[in-house]
Amino acid sequence: MLTATERAAALKALPFLRGVGRQAQEDLFRFGVCRSFAAGAGVIEEGQECAYVPFVLSGGVRVFKTGETGREVTLYRIGRGESCMLTGSCVLSGARFPAEAAAESPSVVMLVPAPRFRDWMGRHEAWRTYVFALLSKRLGEVILTVEEIAFRRVDARLASRLASAAGGDILVTHRELAAEIGTAREV
């Protein structure tokens, strides 16, 4: 059960909740669980059963895939007010999580139990609209990542990422930067 502070944070971070009605909000607050993650902490591991669907109330989470060589590719990031739609699709299909997710900064995540997520998909239009809009956005991000890696040279991807800092510093390691642009640190 969420505390009054967690309820307020959820309503502020997830404005679509105003469209589900008071009873559905109370249901969410009764069954949802808030959990804090330190920067770098794992949120969900590859192969894990998706018992919950996470909604980020603060901070940020990176969803990534790790290859046999240890090389990582960032699939997408989840920011405040967003959810991991890969987890949502696993909950709806009964599949296990096919990637990894870790907090990029100190984060607070509201975990919605899988049975509640499935139930609300059938009962609340505002919930469905939010989930499908986010699913569409995430799918677009993953397709863009695949296009970048498959069709754009590494030097062009690196130049684009460096230019995106707009004169500011990029405070990441070579390994993190490589994972972000879909290459090996050595490259």
Short mmCIF file of N, CA and C in Angstrom, two decimals:
data_model
loop_
_atom_site.label_atom_id
_atom_site.label_comp_id
_atom_site.label_asym_id
_atom_site.label_seq_id
_atom_site.Cartn_x
_atom_site.Cartn_y
_atom_site.Cartn_z
N MET A 1 0.84 -1.18 0.00
CA MET A 1 0.00 0.00 0.00
C MET A 1 0.89 1.25 0.00
N LEU A 2 0.55 2.21 -0.83
CA LEU A 2 1.33 3.43 -0.93
C LEU A 2 1.01 4.39 0.22
N THR A 3 2.03 5.09 0.69
CA THR A 3 1.84 6.12 1.70
C THR A 3 1.22 7.35 1.05
N ALA A 4 0.80 8.31 1.85
CA ALA A 4 0.22 9.55 1.30
C ALA A 4 1.23 10.28 0.43
N THR A 5 2.49 10.30 0.83
CA THR A 5 3.55 10.95 0.05
C THR A 5 3.74 10.23 -1.29
N GLU A 6 3.74 8.90 -1.26
CA GLU A 6 3.90 8.12 -2.49
C GLU A 6 2.70 8.29 -3.42
N ARG A 7 1.51 8.40 -2.83
CA ARG A 7 0.30 8.64 -3.64
C ARG A 7 0.41 9.97 -4.37
N ALA A 8 0.82 11.00 -3.64
CA ALA A 8 0.96 12.33 -4.24
C ALA A 8 2.01 12.30 -5.35
N ALA A 9 3.13 11.59 -5.13
CA ALA A 9 4.18 11.50 -6.13
C ALA A 9 3.68 10.76 -7.37
N ALA A 10 2.87 9.71 -7.17
CA ALA A 10 2.33 8.95 -8.30
C ALA A 10 1.38 9.81 -9.12
N LEU A 11 0.50 10.54 -8.46
CA LEU A 11 -0.45 11.40 -9.18
C LEU A 11 0.27 12.52 -9.94
N LYS A 12 1.35 13.03 -9.37
CA LYS A 12 2.10 14.10 -10.02
C LYS A 12 2.89 13.56 -11.22
N ALA A 13 3.51 12.39 -11.06
CA ALA A 13 4.34 11.82 -12.13
C ALA A 13 3.52 11.16 -13.23
N LEU A 14 2.33 10.69 -12.89
CA LEU A 14 1.50 9.94 -13.84
C LEU A 14 0.15 10.62 -14.02
N PRO A 15 0.10 11.73 -14.76
CA PRO A 15 -1.14 12.49 -14.89
C PRO A 15 -2.30 11.71 -15.50
N PHE A 16 -2.01 10.65 -16.26
CA PHE A 16 -3.10 9.86 -16.84
C PHE A 16 -3.96 9.22 -15.76
N LEU A 17 -3.44 9.09 -14.54
CA LEU A 17 -4.20 8.49 -13.45
C LEU A 17 -5.46 9.28 -13.12
N ARG A 18 -5.45 10.56 -13.44
CA ARG A 18 -6.65 11.38 -13.18
C ARG A 18 -7.82 10.92 -14.04
N GLY A 19 -7.53 10.26 -15.16
CA GLY A 19 -8.57 9.81 -16.07
C GLY A 19 -9.13 8.43 -15.78
N VAL A 20 -8.60 7.74 -14.76
CA VAL A 20 -9.08 6.39 -14.48
C VAL A 20 -10.15 6.37 -13.40
N GLY A 21 -10.39 7.49 -12.76
CA GLY A 21 -11.42 7.54 -11.72
C GLY A 21 -10.86 7.26 -10.34
N ARG A 22 -11.57 7.76 -9.36
CA ARG A 22 -11.12 7.67 -7.96
C ARG A 22 -11.00 6.23 -7.47
N GLN A 23 -11.95 5.38 -7.81
CA GLN A 23 -11.90 3.99 -7.35
C GLN A 23 -10.69 3.25 -7.90
N ALA A 24 -10.39 3.46 -9.18
CA ALA A 24 -9.23 2.82 -9.79
C ALA A 24 -7.94 3.34 -9.17
N GLN A 25 -7.89 4.64 -8.87
CA GLN A 25 -6.72 5.20 -8.19
C GLN A 25 -6.52 4.53 -6.84
N GLU A 26 -7.58 4.41 -6.09
CA GLU A 26 -7.49 3.78 -4.76
C GLU A 26 -7.04 2.33 -4.88
N ASP A 27 -7.52 1.64 -5.91
CA ASP A 27 -7.11 0.26 -6.18
C ASP A 27 -5.61 0.21 -6.44
N LEU A 28 -5.14 1.12 -7.28
CA LEU A 28 -3.72 1.19 -7.60
C LEU A 28 -2.90 1.47 -6.34
N PHE A 29 -3.34 2.42 -5.54
CA PHE A 29 -2.62 2.78 -4.32
C PHE A 29 -2.62 1.64 -3.30
N ARG A 30 -3.67 0.85 -3.31
CA ARG A 30 -3.76 -0.28 -2.37
C ARG A 30 -2.80 -1.41 -2.78
N PHE A 31 -2.67 -1.67 -4.10
CA PHE A 31 -1.88 -2.81 -4.54
C PHE A 31 -0.47 -2.43 -5.03
N GLY A 32 -0.25 -1.17 -5.39
CA GLY A 32 1.06 -0.74 -5.85
C GLY A 32 2.06 -0.71 -4.70
N VAL A 33 3.32 -0.87 -5.05
CA VAL A 33 4.41 -0.84 -4.08
C VAL A 33 5.48 0.10 -4.61
N CYS A 34 5.96 1.02 -3.77
CA CYS A 34 7.05 1.90 -4.17
C CYS A 34 8.37 1.32 -3.68
N ARG A 35 9.37 1.40 -4.54
CA ARG A 35 10.69 0.89 -4.19
C ARG A 35 11.74 1.87 -4.69
N SER A 36 12.74 2.11 -3.86
CA SER A 36 13.85 2.99 -4.22
C SER A 36 15.02 2.17 -4.74
N PHE A 37 15.69 2.68 -5.76
CA PHE A 37 16.86 2.02 -6.34
C PHE A 37 18.01 3.02 -6.38
N ALA A 38 19.17 2.59 -5.91
CA ALA A 38 20.37 3.42 -6.00
C ALA A 38 20.86 3.42 -7.45
N ALA A 39 21.63 4.44 -7.81
CA ALA A 39 22.20 4.48 -9.16
C ALA A 39 23.01 3.21 -9.39
N GLY A 40 22.76 2.56 -10.52
CA GLY A 40 23.46 1.33 -10.87
C GLY A 40 22.77 0.06 -10.41
N ALA A 41 21.80 0.18 -9.54
CA ALA A 41 21.10 -1.01 -9.02
C ALA A 41 20.23 -1.64 -10.10
N GLY A 42 20.20 -2.96 -10.13
CA GLY A 42 19.37 -3.67 -11.08
C GLY A 42 17.90 -3.57 -10.71
N VAL A 43 17.06 -3.33 -11.70
CA VAL A 43 15.62 -3.27 -11.49
C VAL A 43 14.99 -4.60 -11.87
N ILE A 44 15.45 -5.17 -12.98
CA ILE A 44 14.99 -6.50 -13.41
C ILE A 44 16.10 -7.11 -14.26
N GLU A 45 16.24 -8.43 -14.16
CA GLU A 45 17.29 -9.13 -14.88
C GLU A 45 16.72 -9.94 -16.04
N GLU A 46 17.58 -10.21 -17.01
CA GLU A 46 17.17 -11.03 -18.15
C GLU A 46 16.73 -12.41 -17.66
N GLY A 47 15.61 -12.89 -18.20
CA GLY A 47 15.10 -14.20 -17.85
C GLY A 47 14.18 -14.21 -16.64
N GLN A 48 14.10 -13.08 -15.96
CA GLN A 48 13.26 -13.00 -14.76
C GLN A 48 11.79 -12.95 -15.14
N GLU A 49 10.95 -13.56 -14.31
CA GLU A 49 9.51 -13.48 -14.51
C GLU A 49 9.07 -12.04 -14.20
N CYS A 50 8.15 -11.53 -14.99
CA CYS A 50 7.66 -10.16 -14.79
C CYS A 50 6.44 -10.19 -13.88
N ALA A 51 6.69 -10.08 -12.59
CA ALA A 51 5.62 -10.11 -11.60
C ALA A 51 5.00 -8.74 -11.41
N TYR A 52 5.71 -7.70 -11.83
CA TYR A 52 5.26 -6.32 -11.68
C TYR A 52 5.55 -5.54 -12.94
N VAL A 53 4.83 -4.44 -13.13
CA VAL A 53 5.15 -3.48 -14.18
C VAL A 53 5.60 -2.21 -13.47
N PRO A 54 6.83 -1.73 -13.78
CA PRO A 54 7.36 -0.56 -13.08
C PRO A 54 6.92 0.76 -13.72
N PHE A 55 6.64 1.74 -12.86
CA PHE A 55 6.35 3.11 -13.30
C PHE A 55 7.32 4.02 -12.56
N VAL A 56 8.14 4.77 -13.29
CA VAL A 56 9.16 5.60 -12.68
C VAL A 56 8.52 6.88 -12.14
N LEU A 57 8.66 7.09 -10.84
CA LEU A 57 8.13 8.31 -10.20
C LEU A 57 9.22 9.38 -10.10
N SER A 58 10.47 8.96 -10.01
CA SER A 58 11.60 9.90 -10.04
C SER A 58 12.84 9.14 -10.47
N GLY A 59 13.79 9.88 -11.03
CA GLY A 59 15.02 9.26 -11.49
C GLY A 59 14.88 8.74 -12.91
N GLY A 60 15.66 7.72 -13.22
CA GLY A 60 15.63 7.15 -14.56
C GLY A 60 16.20 5.74 -14.59
N VAL A 61 15.70 4.95 -15.52
CA VAL A 61 16.11 3.55 -15.65
C VAL A 61 16.51 3.31 -17.11
N ARG A 62 17.59 2.55 -17.29
CA ARG A 62 18.06 2.20 -18.62
C ARG A 62 17.74 0.73 -18.88
N VAL A 63 17.15 0.44 -20.04
CA VAL A 63 16.85 -0.93 -20.45
C VAL A 63 17.86 -1.28 -21.53
N PHE A 64 18.54 -2.40 -21.35
CA PHE A 64 19.63 -2.75 -22.27
C PHE A 64 19.74 -4.25 -22.45
N LYS A 65 20.46 -4.62 -23.48
CA LYS A 65 20.72 -6.01 -23.80
C LYS A 65 22.23 -6.22 -23.73
N THR A 66 22.65 -7.32 -23.12
CA THR A 66 24.07 -7.65 -23.03
C THR A 66 24.34 -8.88 -23.88
N GLY A 67 25.34 -8.77 -24.75
CA GLY A 67 25.71 -9.88 -25.62
C GLY A 67 26.64 -10.86 -24.92
N GLU A 68 26.96 -11.95 -25.59
CA GLU A 68 27.84 -12.98 -25.03
C GLU A 68 29.22 -12.44 -24.70
N THR A 69 29.67 -11.42 -25.43
CA THR A 69 31.00 -10.84 -25.20
C THR A 69 31.00 -9.83 -24.05
N GLY A 70 29.82 -9.54 -23.52
CA GLY A 70 29.71 -8.54 -22.46
C GLY A 70 29.37 -7.15 -22.98
N ARG A 71 29.34 -7.02 -24.29
CA ARG A 71 28.99 -5.72 -24.89
C ARG A 71 27.51 -5.43 -24.66
N GLU A 72 27.22 -4.20 -24.28
CA GLU A 72 25.84 -3.78 -24.00
C GLU A 72 25.34 -2.85 -25.09
N VAL A 73 24.03 -2.92 -25.33
CA VAL A 73 23.36 -1.98 -26.24
C VAL A 73 22.15 -1.45 -25.49
N THR A 74 22.08 -0.13 -25.38
CA THR A 74 20.94 0.50 -24.74
C THR A 74 19.74 0.43 -25.68
N LEU A 75 18.64 -0.16 -25.21
CA LEU A 75 17.43 -0.24 -26.01
C LEU A 75 16.61 1.05 -25.87
N TYR A 76 16.42 1.49 -24.63
CA TYR A 76 15.72 2.75 -24.37
C TYR A 76 15.88 3.11 -22.90
N ARG A 77 15.47 4.33 -22.59
CA ARG A 77 15.50 4.81 -21.21
C ARG A 77 14.08 5.10 -20.75
N ILE A 78 13.86 4.91 -19.46
CA ILE A 78 12.56 5.19 -18.86
C ILE A 78 12.74 6.35 -17.90
N GLY A 79 12.01 7.43 -18.14
CA GLY A 79 12.11 8.61 -17.29
C GLY A 79 10.89 8.74 -16.39
N ARG A 80 10.87 9.81 -15.65
CA ARG A 80 9.77 10.10 -14.73
C ARG A 80 8.44 10.09 -15.48
N GLY A 81 7.46 9.38 -14.94
CA GLY A 81 6.14 9.33 -15.55
C GLY A 81 6.00 8.28 -16.63
N GLU A 82 7.04 7.47 -16.81
CA GLU A 82 7.00 6.45 -17.86
C GLU A 82 7.11 5.05 -17.25
N SER A 83 6.88 4.07 -18.10
CA SER A 83 6.95 2.68 -17.67
C SER A 83 7.77 1.88 -18.67
N CYS A 84 8.13 0.68 -18.27
CA CYS A 84 8.86 -0.23 -19.14
C CYS A 84 7.84 -1.08 -19.89
N MET A 85 7.66 -0.76 -21.14
CA MET A 85 6.66 -1.48 -21.92
C MET A 85 7.14 -2.86 -22.32
N LEU A 86 8.42 -3.13 -22.25
CA LEU A 86 8.90 -4.49 -22.46
C LEU A 86 8.39 -5.37 -21.32
N THR A 87 8.41 -4.83 -20.11
CA THR A 87 7.84 -5.55 -18.97
C THR A 87 6.34 -5.72 -19.15
N GLY A 88 5.66 -4.66 -19.57
CA GLY A 88 4.22 -4.74 -19.81
C GLY A 88 3.87 -5.80 -20.83
N SER A 89 4.65 -5.88 -21.91
CA SER A 89 4.36 -6.89 -22.93
C SER A 89 4.62 -8.30 -22.39
N CYS A 90 5.62 -8.43 -21.52
CA CYS A 90 5.90 -9.74 -20.91
C CYS A 90 4.76 -10.14 -19.98
N VAL A 91 4.22 -9.19 -19.24
CA VAL A 91 3.09 -9.47 -18.35
C VAL A 91 1.88 -9.92 -19.16
N LEU A 92 1.63 -9.25 -20.27
CA LEU A 92 0.46 -9.59 -21.10
C LEU A 92 0.64 -10.92 -21.83
N SER A 93 1.88 -11.27 -22.16
CA SER A 93 2.12 -12.50 -22.93
C SER A 93 2.57 -13.68 -22.09
N GLY A 94 2.97 -13.43 -20.86
CA GLY A 94 3.47 -14.50 -20.01
C GLY A 94 4.93 -14.85 -20.27
N ALA A 95 5.62 -14.03 -21.06
CA ALA A 95 7.03 -14.27 -21.38
C ALA A 95 7.93 -13.76 -20.25
N ARG A 96 9.16 -14.22 -20.25
CA ARG A 96 10.15 -13.74 -19.29
C ARG A 96 10.86 -12.51 -19.88
N PHE A 97 11.45 -11.69 -19.02
CA PHE A 97 12.07 -10.44 -19.45
C PHE A 97 13.30 -10.75 -20.31
N PRO A 98 13.36 -10.23 -21.55
CA PRO A 98 14.43 -10.59 -22.48
C PRO A 98 15.64 -9.65 -22.45
N ALA A 99 15.71 -8.76 -21.48
CA ALA A 99 16.80 -7.79 -21.42
C ALA A 99 17.15 -7.56 -19.95
N GLU A 100 17.78 -6.43 -19.66
CA GLU A 100 18.08 -6.03 -18.29
C GLU A 100 17.66 -4.59 -18.12
N ALA A 101 17.41 -4.20 -16.88
CA ALA A 101 17.09 -2.81 -16.58
C ALA A 101 17.80 -2.43 -15.29
N ALA A 102 18.40 -1.24 -15.29
CA ALA A 102 19.12 -0.76 -14.11
C ALA A 102 18.86 0.73 -13.94
N ALA A 103 18.84 1.17 -12.69
CA ALA A 103 18.65 2.60 -12.40
C ALA A 103 19.89 3.35 -12.85
N GLU A 104 19.70 4.46 -13.56
CA GLU A 104 20.82 5.30 -13.98
C GLU A 104 21.14 6.35 -12.94
N SER A 105 20.18 6.67 -12.14
CA SER A 105 20.33 7.65 -11.07
C SER A 105 19.46 7.16 -9.92
N PRO A 106 19.60 7.73 -8.73
CA PRO A 106 18.70 7.30 -7.66
C PRO A 106 17.25 7.44 -8.16
N SER A 107 16.48 6.38 -8.02
CA SER A 107 15.15 6.34 -8.61
C SER A 107 14.12 5.77 -7.64
N VAL A 108 12.89 6.27 -7.78
CA VAL A 108 11.75 5.69 -7.06
C VAL A 108 10.81 5.14 -8.12
N VAL A 109 10.46 3.87 -7.95
CA VAL A 109 9.64 3.17 -8.93
C VAL A 109 8.42 2.58 -8.24
N MET A 110 7.25 2.83 -8.82
CA MET A 110 6.04 2.20 -8.32
C MET A 110 5.85 0.91 -9.11
N LEU A 111 5.71 -0.19 -8.38
CA LEU A 111 5.54 -1.51 -9.00
C LEU A 111 4.08 -1.91 -8.93
N VAL A 112 3.50 -2.15 -10.10
CA VAL A 112 2.09 -2.56 -10.19
C VAL A 112 2.07 -4.07 -10.42
N PRO A 113 1.43 -4.85 -9.55
CA PRO A 113 1.39 -6.30 -9.72
C PRO A 113 0.79 -6.70 -11.07
N ALA A 114 1.37 -7.73 -11.68
CA ALA A 114 0.95 -8.19 -13.01
C ALA A 114 -0.55 -8.45 -13.11
N PRO A 115 -1.17 -9.12 -12.13
CA PRO A 115 -2.63 -9.35 -12.27
C PRO A 115 -3.43 -8.05 -12.33
N ARG A 116 -3.01 -7.04 -11.57
CA ARG A 116 -3.70 -5.74 -11.59
C ARG A 116 -3.50 -5.05 -12.94
N PHE A 117 -2.28 -5.10 -13.45
CA PHE A 117 -1.99 -4.49 -14.75
C PHE A 117 -2.89 -5.08 -15.82
N ARG A 118 -3.00 -6.42 -15.85
CA ARG A 118 -3.85 -7.09 -16.85
C ARG A 118 -5.32 -6.71 -16.66
N ASP A 119 -5.77 -6.68 -15.43
CA ASP A 119 -7.16 -6.33 -15.13
C ASP A 119 -7.48 -4.90 -15.58
N TRP A 120 -6.59 -3.97 -15.25
CA TRP A 120 -6.83 -2.57 -15.61
C TRP A 120 -6.78 -2.35 -17.12
N MET A 121 -6.01 -3.16 -17.84
CA MET A 121 -5.98 -3.04 -19.30
C MET A 121 -7.37 -3.30 -19.87
N GLY A 122 -8.10 -4.21 -19.26
CA GLY A 122 -9.44 -4.53 -19.75
C GLY A 122 -10.51 -3.58 -19.27
N ARG A 123 -10.29 -2.91 -18.14
CA ARG A 123 -11.35 -2.11 -17.54
C ARG A 123 -11.23 -0.60 -17.70
N HIS A 124 -10.04 -0.07 -17.95
CA HIS A 124 -9.87 1.38 -17.93
C HIS A 124 -9.29 1.91 -19.24
N GLU A 125 -10.09 2.68 -19.94
CA GLU A 125 -9.65 3.23 -21.22
C GLU A 125 -8.44 4.14 -21.07
N ALA A 126 -8.41 4.97 -20.03
CA ALA A 126 -7.27 5.87 -19.82
C ALA A 126 -5.99 5.06 -19.61
N TRP A 127 -6.09 3.96 -18.91
CA TRP A 127 -4.94 3.08 -18.68
C TRP A 127 -4.47 2.49 -20.01
N ARG A 128 -5.40 1.96 -20.81
CA ARG A 128 -5.07 1.37 -22.12
C ARG A 128 -4.44 2.42 -23.03
N THR A 129 -5.01 3.60 -23.07
CA THR A 129 -4.50 4.66 -23.93
C THR A 129 -3.06 5.00 -23.55
N TYR A 130 -2.80 5.15 -22.25
CA TYR A 130 -1.45 5.44 -21.76
C TYR A 130 -0.50 4.31 -22.17
N VAL A 131 -0.87 3.07 -21.90
CA VAL A 131 -0.01 1.92 -22.16
C VAL A 131 0.30 1.80 -23.65
N PHE A 132 -0.71 1.92 -24.51
CA PHE A 132 -0.47 1.77 -25.95
C PHE A 132 0.31 2.95 -26.53
N ALA A 133 0.11 4.14 -26.01
CA ALA A 133 0.91 5.29 -26.47
C ALA A 133 2.37 5.10 -26.09
N LEU A 134 2.61 4.63 -24.88
CA LEU A 134 3.98 4.40 -24.43
C LEU A 134 4.60 3.22 -25.19
N LEU A 135 3.82 2.19 -25.46
CA LEU A 135 4.31 1.05 -26.23
C LEU A 135 4.74 1.50 -27.62
N SER A 136 3.95 2.35 -28.24
CA SER A 136 4.27 2.87 -29.56
C SER A 136 5.57 3.69 -29.52
N LYS A 137 5.71 4.52 -28.50
CA LYS A 137 6.91 5.34 -28.35
C LYS A 137 8.14 4.46 -28.17
N ARG A 138 8.05 3.46 -27.31
CA ARG A 138 9.19 2.57 -27.04
C ARG A 138 9.56 1.76 -28.28
N LEU A 139 8.57 1.25 -28.99
CA LEU A 139 8.85 0.49 -30.20
C LEU A 139 9.58 1.37 -31.22
N GLY A 140 9.16 2.60 -31.33
CA GLY A 140 9.84 3.55 -32.21
C GLY A 140 11.29 3.77 -31.81
N GLU A 141 11.55 3.87 -30.49
CA GLU A 141 12.91 4.06 -30.01
C GLU A 141 13.78 2.85 -30.31
N VAL A 142 13.23 1.66 -30.12
CA VAL A 142 14.00 0.44 -30.39
C VAL A 142 14.30 0.32 -31.89
N ILE A 143 13.33 0.63 -32.73
CA ILE A 143 13.55 0.60 -34.18
C ILE A 143 14.63 1.60 -34.57
N LEU A 144 14.61 2.79 -33.99
CA LEU A 144 15.63 3.79 -34.26
C LEU A 144 17.01 3.28 -33.84
N THR A 145 17.09 2.62 -32.69
CA THR A 145 18.36 2.06 -32.22
C THR A 145 18.88 1.02 -33.20
N VAL A 146 18.00 0.12 -33.65
CA VAL A 146 18.41 -0.91 -34.61
C VAL A 146 18.87 -0.26 -35.91
N GLU A 147 18.16 0.74 -36.40
CA GLU A 147 18.56 1.43 -37.62
C GLU A 147 19.93 2.08 -37.46
N GLU A 148 20.14 2.73 -36.32
CA GLU A 148 21.42 3.39 -36.07
C GLU A 148 22.56 2.38 -36.12
N ILE A 149 22.40 1.27 -35.41
CA ILE A 149 23.46 0.27 -35.33
C ILE A 149 23.68 -0.42 -36.67
N ALA A 150 22.60 -0.74 -37.36
CA ALA A 150 22.71 -1.49 -38.61
C ALA A 150 23.12 -0.64 -39.81
N PHE A 151 22.69 0.61 -39.85
CA PHE A 151 22.84 1.38 -41.08
C PHE A 151 23.70 2.65 -40.97
N ARG A 152 24.14 2.99 -39.77
CA ARG A 152 24.91 4.22 -39.62
C ARG A 152 26.29 3.88 -39.06
N ARG A 153 27.31 4.45 -39.62
CA ARG A 153 28.68 4.16 -39.19
C ARG A 153 28.90 4.61 -37.76
N VAL A 154 29.83 3.93 -37.09
CA VAL A 154 30.13 4.22 -35.68
C VAL A 154 30.61 5.66 -35.51
N ASP A 155 31.48 6.13 -36.41
CA ASP A 155 31.99 7.49 -36.24
C ASP A 155 30.87 8.52 -36.35
N ALA A 156 29.89 8.27 -37.21
CA ALA A 156 28.75 9.18 -37.34
C ALA A 156 27.87 9.14 -36.09
N ARG A 157 27.67 7.94 -35.52
CA ARG A 157 26.87 7.82 -34.29
C ARG A 157 27.56 8.53 -33.14
N LEU A 158 28.88 8.36 -33.05
CA LEU A 158 29.64 9.00 -31.98
C LEU A 158 29.61 10.52 -32.14
N ALA A 159 29.81 11.00 -33.35
CA ALA A 159 29.78 12.45 -33.59
C ALA A 159 28.41 13.03 -33.23
N SER A 160 27.36 12.32 -33.59
CA SER A 160 26.00 12.78 -33.28
C SER A 160 25.78 12.85 -31.77
N ARG A 161 26.24 11.82 -31.05
CA ARG A 161 26.07 11.80 -29.59
C ARG A 161 26.87 12.92 -28.95
N LEU A 162 28.10 13.15 -29.39
CA LEU A 162 28.92 14.22 -28.83
C LEU A 162 28.32 15.59 -29.14
N ALA A 163 27.79 15.75 -30.33
CA ALA A 163 27.16 17.02 -30.70
C ALA A 163 25.89 17.28 -29.89
N SER A 164 25.22 16.23 -29.45
CA SER A 164 23.99 16.40 -28.69
C SER A 164 24.22 17.04 -27.33
N ALA A 165 25.47 17.06 -26.88
CA ALA A 165 25.78 17.68 -25.58
C ALA A 165 25.70 19.20 -25.66
N ALA A 166 25.64 19.75 -26.86
CA ALA A 166 25.49 21.19 -27.10
C ALA A 166 26.48 22.02 -26.29
N GLY A 167 27.75 21.64 -26.36
CA GLY A 167 28.79 22.41 -25.70
C GLY A 167 28.97 22.06 -24.23
N GLY A 168 28.12 21.22 -23.70
CA GLY A 168 28.26 20.81 -22.30
C GLY A 168 29.13 19.57 -22.19
N ASP A 169 29.45 19.22 -20.98
CA ASP A 169 30.25 18.03 -20.74
C ASP A 169 29.39 16.78 -20.83
N ILE A 170 30.00 15.70 -21.26
CA ILE A 170 29.36 14.38 -21.26
C ILE A 170 30.07 13.58 -20.18
N LEU A 171 29.39 13.36 -19.08
CA LEU A 171 30.00 12.71 -17.93
C LEU A 171 29.66 11.23 -17.90
N VAL A 172 30.27 10.49 -18.84
CA VAL A 172 30.09 9.04 -18.91
C VAL A 172 31.44 8.40 -19.19
N THR A 173 31.55 7.13 -18.90
CA THR A 173 32.77 6.40 -19.22
C THR A 173 32.74 6.00 -20.69
N HIS A 174 33.90 5.57 -21.19
CA HIS A 174 33.95 5.08 -22.57
C HIS A 174 33.01 3.90 -22.74
N ARG A 175 32.95 3.04 -21.73
CA ARG A 175 32.06 1.86 -21.78
C ARG A 175 30.60 2.28 -21.87
N GLU A 176 30.20 3.26 -21.08
CA GLU A 176 28.81 3.74 -21.10
C GLU A 176 28.48 4.39 -22.43
N LEU A 177 29.41 5.17 -22.95
CA LEU A 177 29.20 5.83 -24.24
C LEU A 177 29.09 4.78 -25.35
N ALA A 178 29.92 3.75 -25.31
CA ALA A 178 29.87 2.68 -26.31
C ALA A 178 28.51 1.96 -26.25
N ALA A 179 28.04 1.69 -25.04
CA ALA A 179 26.74 1.01 -24.90
C ALA A 179 25.62 1.89 -25.45
N GLU A 180 25.75 3.18 -25.25
CA GLU A 180 24.73 4.10 -25.72
C GLU A 180 24.63 4.16 -27.24
N ILE A 181 25.80 4.08 -27.92
CA ILE A 181 25.78 4.17 -29.37
C ILE A 181 25.86 2.81 -30.07
N GLY A 182 25.89 1.73 -29.27
CA GLY A 182 25.82 0.39 -29.84
C GLY A 182 27.11 -0.10 -30.45
N THR A 183 28.22 0.07 -29.72
CA THR A 183 29.50 -0.44 -30.20
C THR A 183 30.31 -0.92 -29.01
N ALA A 184 31.52 -1.37 -29.26
CA ALA A 184 32.43 -1.82 -28.20
C ALA A 184 33.27 -0.63 -27.72
N ARG A 185 33.68 -0.66 -26.47
CA ARG A 185 34.49 0.42 -25.90
C ARG A 185 35.77 0.60 -26.71
N GLU A 186 36.36 -0.50 -27.13
CA GLU A 186 37.63 -0.43 -27.85
C GLU A 186 37.49 0.32 -29.18
N VAL A 187 36.35 0.23 -29.81
CA VAL A 187 36.11 0.92 -31.07
C VAL A 187 36.07 2.42 -30.83
#
